[in-house]
Coordinates of C-alpha atoms and ligand atoms in Angstrom, one line a residue:
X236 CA 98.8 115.2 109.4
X237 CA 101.1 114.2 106.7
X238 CA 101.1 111.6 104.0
X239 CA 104.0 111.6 101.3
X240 CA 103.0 109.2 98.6
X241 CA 105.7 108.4 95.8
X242 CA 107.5 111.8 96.4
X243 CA 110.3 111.9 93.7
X244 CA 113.1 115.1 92.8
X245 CA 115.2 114.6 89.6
X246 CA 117.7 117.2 88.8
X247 CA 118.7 116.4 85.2
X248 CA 120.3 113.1 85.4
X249 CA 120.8 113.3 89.5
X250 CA 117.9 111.4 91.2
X251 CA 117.6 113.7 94.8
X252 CA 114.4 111.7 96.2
X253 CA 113.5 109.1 94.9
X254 CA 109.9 107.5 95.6
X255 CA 109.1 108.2 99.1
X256 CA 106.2 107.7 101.0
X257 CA 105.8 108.0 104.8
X258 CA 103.3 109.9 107.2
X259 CA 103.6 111.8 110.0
X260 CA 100.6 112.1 112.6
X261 CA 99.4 114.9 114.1
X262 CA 101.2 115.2 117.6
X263 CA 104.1 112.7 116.4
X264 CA 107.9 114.0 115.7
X265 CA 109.2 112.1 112.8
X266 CA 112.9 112.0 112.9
X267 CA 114.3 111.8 108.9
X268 CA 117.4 110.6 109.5
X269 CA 120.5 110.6 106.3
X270 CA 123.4 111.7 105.8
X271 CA 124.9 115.0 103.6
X272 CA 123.3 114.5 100.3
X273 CA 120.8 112.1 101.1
X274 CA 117.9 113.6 99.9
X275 CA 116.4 115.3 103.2
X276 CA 116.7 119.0 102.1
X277 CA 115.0 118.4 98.9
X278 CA 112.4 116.4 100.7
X279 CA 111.4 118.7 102.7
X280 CA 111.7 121.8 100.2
X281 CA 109.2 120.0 98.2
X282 CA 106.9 119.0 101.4
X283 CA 106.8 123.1 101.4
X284 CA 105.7 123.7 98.1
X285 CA 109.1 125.5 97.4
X286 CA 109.9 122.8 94.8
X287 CA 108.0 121.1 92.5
X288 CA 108.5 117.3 92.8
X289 CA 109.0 115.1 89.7
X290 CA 106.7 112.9 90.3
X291 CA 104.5 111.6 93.7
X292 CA 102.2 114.2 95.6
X293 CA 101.7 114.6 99.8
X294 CA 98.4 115.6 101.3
X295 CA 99.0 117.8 103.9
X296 CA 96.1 118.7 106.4
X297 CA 93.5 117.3 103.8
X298 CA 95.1 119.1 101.2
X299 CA 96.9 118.3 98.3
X300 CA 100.5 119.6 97.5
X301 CA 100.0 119.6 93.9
X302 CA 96.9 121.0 93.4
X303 CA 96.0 123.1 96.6
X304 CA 99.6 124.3 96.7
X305 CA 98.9 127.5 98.3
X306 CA 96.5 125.6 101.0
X307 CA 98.9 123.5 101.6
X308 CA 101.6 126.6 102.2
X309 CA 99.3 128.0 104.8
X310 CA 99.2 125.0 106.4
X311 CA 103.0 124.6 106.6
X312 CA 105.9 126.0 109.0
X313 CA 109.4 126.3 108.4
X314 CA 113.0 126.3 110.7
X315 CA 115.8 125.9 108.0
X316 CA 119.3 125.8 109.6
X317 CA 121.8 127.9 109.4
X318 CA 121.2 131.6 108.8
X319 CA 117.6 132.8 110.2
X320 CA 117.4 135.7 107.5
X321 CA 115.5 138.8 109.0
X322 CA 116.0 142.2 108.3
X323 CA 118.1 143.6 110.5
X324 CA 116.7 147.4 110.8
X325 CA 113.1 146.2 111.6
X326 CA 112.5 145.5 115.0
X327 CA 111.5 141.5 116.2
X328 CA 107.7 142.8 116.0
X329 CA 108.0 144.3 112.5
X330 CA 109.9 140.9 111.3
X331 CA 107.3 138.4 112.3
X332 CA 104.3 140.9 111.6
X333 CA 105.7 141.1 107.8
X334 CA 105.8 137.2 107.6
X335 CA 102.2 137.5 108.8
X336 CA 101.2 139.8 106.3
X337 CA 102.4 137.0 103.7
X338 CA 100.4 134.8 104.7
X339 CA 97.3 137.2 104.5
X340 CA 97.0 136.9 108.4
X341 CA 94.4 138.6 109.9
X342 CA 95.8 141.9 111.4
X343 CA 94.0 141.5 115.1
X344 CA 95.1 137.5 114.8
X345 CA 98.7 138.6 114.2
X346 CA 98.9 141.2 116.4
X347 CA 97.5 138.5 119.5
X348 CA 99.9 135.7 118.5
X349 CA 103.1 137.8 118.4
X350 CA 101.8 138.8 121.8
X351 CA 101.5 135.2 122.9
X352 CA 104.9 134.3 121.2
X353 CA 106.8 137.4 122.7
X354 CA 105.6 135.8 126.1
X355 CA 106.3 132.2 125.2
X356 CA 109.4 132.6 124.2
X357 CA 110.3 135.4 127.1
X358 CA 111.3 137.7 124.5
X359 CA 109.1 140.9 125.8
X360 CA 112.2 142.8 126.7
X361 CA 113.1 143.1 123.0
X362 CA 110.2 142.8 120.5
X363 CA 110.3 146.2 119.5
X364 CA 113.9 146.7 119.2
X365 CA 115.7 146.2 115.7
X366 CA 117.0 142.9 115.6
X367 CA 120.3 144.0 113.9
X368 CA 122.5 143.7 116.8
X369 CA 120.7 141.0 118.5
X370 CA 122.8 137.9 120.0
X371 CA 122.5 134.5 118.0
X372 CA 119.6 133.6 120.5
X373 CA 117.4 136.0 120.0
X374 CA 117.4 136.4 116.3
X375 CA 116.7 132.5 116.8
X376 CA 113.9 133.1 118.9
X377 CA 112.8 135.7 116.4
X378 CA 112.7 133.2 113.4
X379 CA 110.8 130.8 115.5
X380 CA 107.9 133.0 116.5
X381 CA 108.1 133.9 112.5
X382 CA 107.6 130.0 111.5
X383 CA 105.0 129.7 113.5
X384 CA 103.0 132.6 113.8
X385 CA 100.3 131.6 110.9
X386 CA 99.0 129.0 113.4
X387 CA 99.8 126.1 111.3
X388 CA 99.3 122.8 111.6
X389 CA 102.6 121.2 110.3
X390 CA 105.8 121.6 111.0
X391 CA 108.8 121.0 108.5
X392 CA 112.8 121.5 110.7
X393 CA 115.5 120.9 108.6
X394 CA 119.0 120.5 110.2
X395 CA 117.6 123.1 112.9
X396 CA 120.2 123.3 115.0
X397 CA 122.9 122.9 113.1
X398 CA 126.1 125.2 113.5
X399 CA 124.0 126.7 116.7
X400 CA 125.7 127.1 120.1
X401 CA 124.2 124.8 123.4
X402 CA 121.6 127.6 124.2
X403 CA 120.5 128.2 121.2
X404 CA 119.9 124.3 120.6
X405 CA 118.2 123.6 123.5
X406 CA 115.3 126.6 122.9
X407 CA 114.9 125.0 119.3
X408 CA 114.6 121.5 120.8
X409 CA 112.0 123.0 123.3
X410 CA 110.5 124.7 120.7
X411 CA 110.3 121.3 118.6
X412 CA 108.6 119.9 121.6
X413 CA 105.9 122.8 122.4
X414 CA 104.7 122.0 118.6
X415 CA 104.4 118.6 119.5
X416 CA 102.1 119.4 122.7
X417 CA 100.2 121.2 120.7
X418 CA 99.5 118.4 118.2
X419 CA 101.3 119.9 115.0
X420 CA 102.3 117.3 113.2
X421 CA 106.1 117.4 112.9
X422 CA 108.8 116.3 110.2
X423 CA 112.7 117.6 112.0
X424 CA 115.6 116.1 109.6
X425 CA 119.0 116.1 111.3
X426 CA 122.2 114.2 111.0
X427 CA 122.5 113.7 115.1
X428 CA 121.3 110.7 116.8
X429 CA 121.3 112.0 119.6
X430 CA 119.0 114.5 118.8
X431 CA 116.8 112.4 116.8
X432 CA 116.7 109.9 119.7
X433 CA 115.9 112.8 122.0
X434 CA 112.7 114.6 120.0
X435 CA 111.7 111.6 117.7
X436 CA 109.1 109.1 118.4
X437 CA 109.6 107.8 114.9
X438 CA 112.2 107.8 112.4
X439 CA 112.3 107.4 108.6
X440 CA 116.6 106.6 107.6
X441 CA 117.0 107.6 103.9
X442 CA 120.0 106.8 101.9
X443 CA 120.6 108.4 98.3
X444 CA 117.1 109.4 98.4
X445 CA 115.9 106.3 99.2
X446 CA 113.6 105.3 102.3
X447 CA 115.5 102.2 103.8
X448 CA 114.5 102.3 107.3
X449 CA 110.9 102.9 108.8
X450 CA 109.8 102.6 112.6
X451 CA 109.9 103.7 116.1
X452 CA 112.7 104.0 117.5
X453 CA 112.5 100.9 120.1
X454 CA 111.4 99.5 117.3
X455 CA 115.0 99.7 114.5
X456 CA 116.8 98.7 118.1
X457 CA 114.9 95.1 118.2
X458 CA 115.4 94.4 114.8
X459 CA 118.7 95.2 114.1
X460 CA 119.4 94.4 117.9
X461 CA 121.7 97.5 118.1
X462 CA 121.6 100.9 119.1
X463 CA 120.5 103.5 116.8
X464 CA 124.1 104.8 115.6
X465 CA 124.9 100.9 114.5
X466 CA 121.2 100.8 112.6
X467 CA 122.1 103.3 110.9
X468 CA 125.5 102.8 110.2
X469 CA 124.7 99.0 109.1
X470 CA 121.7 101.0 107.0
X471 CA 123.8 103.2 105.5
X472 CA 127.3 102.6 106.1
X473 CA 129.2 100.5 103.0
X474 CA 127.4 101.9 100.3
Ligands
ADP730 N1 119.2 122.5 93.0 C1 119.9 121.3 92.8 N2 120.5 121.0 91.6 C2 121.1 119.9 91.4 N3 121.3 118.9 92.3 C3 120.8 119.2 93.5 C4 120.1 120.4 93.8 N4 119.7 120.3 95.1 C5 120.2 119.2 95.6 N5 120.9 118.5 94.7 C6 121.5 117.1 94.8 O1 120.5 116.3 95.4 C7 121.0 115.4 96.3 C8 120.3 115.5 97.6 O2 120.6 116.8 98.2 P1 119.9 117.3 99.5 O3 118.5 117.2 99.4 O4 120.5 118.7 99.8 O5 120.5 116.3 100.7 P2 120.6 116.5 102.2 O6 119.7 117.6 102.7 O7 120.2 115.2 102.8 O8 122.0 116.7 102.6 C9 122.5 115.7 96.4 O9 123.2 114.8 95.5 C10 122.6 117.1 95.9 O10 123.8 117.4 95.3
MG731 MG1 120.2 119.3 103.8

């Protein structure tokens, strides 16, 4: 579980989040939902413990982000859009095995999981081949098993699927939802409706790094009496 309390990133005179709190249960996608600028990526970089917030902490798993930092790191995985970011001249074994090692996994425990993964994810045929000439899908499925191969509890997607082709969505979407099965807690930030309305059973709107919106998604269409694209457009749209 997740519970952001007063979360807030200044750069200089720019204000990127600014006092956020919102949880996210174990077993529950939380959809944050903004648009370019908003505040999501910063969010969620400091959720990770890559960036130190200005002010506000989050407990993460019972622990806390500011002071059981490196707790809360092992508690934590991460699917950033965009490029994955392996090496290309290891093969997809070597790649997740050396984000293993940072996280001082066991070497047995590793070992198993990347076993599991490669079978999950149907990539057998190709974990010990260098991923350098791998097609967009597989180095996907790659930098999956290596967000999750720690076992942890948490889940942090930013913009996941963004500038990915239809089959490369869909295995991150399924992927989103196998966390979910198994009870990670889950924060996926994302731009789409669609998508959100697809994955998310709740969603948190933020607007120049402010939280304006907070519910399920049933429940923003009763009160605003709209579908989700005019909720958010009447959340976010003149200002
Ligand atoms: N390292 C940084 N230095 C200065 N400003 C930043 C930095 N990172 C983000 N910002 C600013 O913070 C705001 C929120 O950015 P970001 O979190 O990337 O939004 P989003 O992910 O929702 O598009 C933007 O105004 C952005 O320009
Ligand atoms: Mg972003």
């Amino acid at each position: 579980m997740i519970e952001i309390r007063g979360l807030s990133k200044h750069f200089k005179d720019v204000i990127a989040v600014d006092d956020i709190s919102f949880t996210a249960d174990s077993g529950e996608v939380v959809g944050l939902l903004g648009e370019n600028g908003a505040g999501k990526t910063t969010a969620l970089r400091m959720i990770a413990t890559m960036l130190k917030p200005t002010s506000g902490t989050a407990e993460v798993s019972g622990f806390d982000l500011i002071k059981e930092a490196a707790m809360v790191r092992s508690q934590i995985g991460i699917l950033f859009g965009g490029e994955v970011g392996l090496y290309d001249r290891l093969s997809a074994r070597e790649n997740i095995k050396y984000f293993a090692d940072l996280n001082n996994m066991d070497s047995n425990m590793a070992h198993d999981n990347i076993e599991r993964l490669a079978k999950l994810l149907d990539m057998e045929e190709y974990i010990d081949r260098r991923v350098g000439k791998f097609s967009r899908g597989m180095k996907q499925k790659v930098a999956i098993a290596r967000s999750i191969v720690h076992n942890p509890s948490v889940m942090l997607f930013d913009e996941p699927t963004t500038g990915l082709d239809v089959t490369s969505s869909k295995i991150v979407q399924e992927f989103i939802l196998q966390c979910q099965r198994e009870n990670k807690a889950i924060i996926f930030s994302s731009h789409s409706m669609q998508e959100v309305e697809k994955l998310c059973s709740r969603i948190v709107i933020i607007h120049k790094g402010k939280i304006v919106e907070d519910g399920t998604i049933e429940n923003l269409k009763g009160k605003y009496n709209s579908d989700l694209e005019e909720v958010f457009m009447k959340l976010v749209g003149e200002n």
